[in-house]
């Protein structure tokens, strides 16, 4: 399948429907803020303040991504994208 803007919008809509708006927003934020080494450098507290989300939602999302091996926790506030 060819990737285009319509497909991306469709994927985002499906993810929102499955996970909910806030978790989808967190995932998109993580992807948008990866460094050149595919690392994400935000603590839970920083993530909550930046996105105006609850701590349980942030923790649930990070735990989900960790359990599914999408990200790996290096240390508090530092995660490595695994895919």
mmCIF file of C-alpha atoms in Angstrom:
data_model
loop_
_atom_site.group_PDB
_atom_site.id
_atom_site.type_symbol
_atom_site.label_atom_id
_atom_site.label_comp_id
_atom_site.label_asym_id
_atom_site.label_seq_id
_atom_site.Cartn_x
_atom_site.Cartn_y
_atom_site.Cartn_z
ATOM 1 C CA UNK A 1 0.000 0.000 0.000
ATOM 2 C CA UNK A 2 1.280 3.424 -0.921
ATOM 3 C CA UNK A 3 1.584 5.831 1.995
ATOM 4 C CA UNK A 4 -0.086 9.181 1.436
ATOM 5 C CA UNK A 5 -1.749 11.860 3.537
ATOM 6 C CA UNK A 6 -5.170 10.224 3.225
ATOM 7 C CA UNK A 7 -3.785 6.929 4.550
ATOM 8 C CA UNK A 8 -2.042 8.680 7.424
ATOM 9 C CA UNK A 9 -5.247 10.471 8.397
ATOM 10 C CA UNK A 10 -7.115 7.164 8.243
ATOM 11 C CA UNK A 11 -4.512 5.419 10.434
ATOM 12 C CA UNK A 12 -4.704 8.258 12.959
ATOM 13 C CA UNK A 13 -8.502 8.014 13.048
ATOM 14 C CA UNK A 14 -8.398 4.263 13.626
ATOM 15 C CA UNK A 15 -5.802 4.619 16.401
ATOM 16 C CA UNK A 16 -7.940 7.315 18.066
ATOM 17 C CA UNK A 17 -10.974 5.056 17.951
ATOM 18 C CA UNK A 18 -9.064 2.128 19.461
ATOM 19 C CA UNK A 19 -6.992 3.916 22.105
ATOM 20 C CA UNK A 20 -8.859 7.170 22.689
ATOM 21 C CA UNK A 21 -7.949 10.749 21.923
ATOM 22 C CA UNK A 22 -5.503 11.341 24.781
ATOM 23 C CA UNK A 23 -3.453 8.172 24.296
ATOM 24 C CA UNK A 24 -3.331 8.857 20.566
ATOM 25 C CA UNK A 25 -2.169 12.397 21.288
ATOM 26 C CA UNK A 26 0.613 11.062 23.523
ATOM 27 C CA UNK A 27 1.769 8.593 20.865
ATOM 28 C CA UNK A 28 1.798 11.293 18.195
ATOM 29 C CA UNK A 29 3.730 13.598 20.548
ATOM 30 C CA UNK A 30 6.306 10.892 21.226
ATOM 31 C CA UNK A 31 6.802 10.266 17.504
ATOM 32 C CA UNK A 32 7.084 14.002 16.794
ATOM 33 C CA UNK A 33 9.685 14.459 19.549
ATOM 34 C CA UNK A 34 12.094 11.609 18.855
ATOM 35 C CA UNK A 35 15.721 12.658 18.572
ATOM 36 C CA UNK A 36 18.096 11.455 15.850
ATOM 37 C CA UNK A 37 18.730 8.247 17.815
ATOM 38 C CA UNK A 38 14.973 7.569 18.063
ATOM 39 C CA UNK A 39 14.948 8.473 21.739
ATOM 40 C CA UNK A 40 12.223 10.336 23.582
ATOM 41 C CA UNK A 41 13.351 12.534 26.493
ATOM 42 C CA UNK A 42 10.394 13.517 28.662
ATOM 43 C CA UNK A 43 9.457 12.542 32.192
ATOM 44 C CA UNK A 44 5.863 11.624 32.985
ATOM 45 C CA UNK A 45 5.520 14.958 34.788
ATOM 46 C CA UNK A 46 6.820 16.894 31.758
ATOM 47 C CA UNK A 47 4.565 14.922 29.431
ATOM 48 C CA UNK A 48 1.518 15.699 31.597
ATOM 49 C CA UNK A 49 2.345 19.404 31.797
ATOM 50 C CA UNK A 50 3.087 19.741 28.088
ATOM 51 C CA UNK A 51 -0.032 17.918 26.877
ATOM 52 C CA UNK A 52 -2.333 18.831 29.776
ATOM 53 C CA UNK A 53 -3.118 15.187 30.474
ATOM 54 C CA UNK A 54 -3.551 13.220 33.674
ATOM 55 C CA UNK A 55 -0.712 11.265 35.220
ATOM 56 C CA UNK A 56 -2.645 7.943 35.039
ATOM 57 C CA UNK A 57 -3.249 8.435 31.298
ATOM 58 C CA UNK A 58 0.430 9.174 30.677
ATOM 59 C CA UNK A 59 1.547 6.183 32.748
ATOM 60 C CA UNK A 60 -0.986 3.854 31.090
ATOM 61 C CA UNK A 61 0.158 4.925 27.626
ATOM 62 C CA UNK A 62 3.871 4.576 28.398
ATOM 63 C CA UNK A 63 3.215 1.177 30.004
ATOM 64 C CA UNK A 64 1.199 0.039 26.973
ATOM 65 C CA UNK A 65 3.974 1.076 24.584
ATOM 66 C CA UNK A 66 6.546 -0.648 26.796
ATOM 67 C CA UNK A 67 4.520 -3.872 27.132
ATOM 68 C CA UNK A 68 3.991 -4.004 23.356
ATOM 69 C CA UNK A 69 7.741 -3.423 22.903
ATOM 70 C CA UNK A 70 7.222 -0.238 20.911
ATOM 71 C CA UNK A 71 9.473 1.659 23.301
ATOM 72 C CA UNK A 72 12.041 0.594 25.868
ATOM 73 C CA UNK A 73 12.646 2.524 29.074
ATOM 74 C CA UNK A 74 16.312 3.462 29.385
ATOM 75 C CA UNK A 75 15.830 5.432 32.621
ATOM 76 C CA UNK A 76 13.259 7.837 34.046
ATOM 77 C CA UNK A 77 12.498 10.361 31.334
ATOM 78 C CA UNK A 78 14.367 8.525 28.571
ATOM 79 C CA UNK A 79 12.805 5.987 26.232
ATOM 80 C CA UNK A 80 14.140 4.300 23.097
ATOM 81 C CA UNK A 81 11.882 3.537 20.140
ATOM 82 C CA UNK A 82 12.190 -0.199 19.464
ATOM 83 C CA UNK A 83 10.670 -0.375 15.989
#
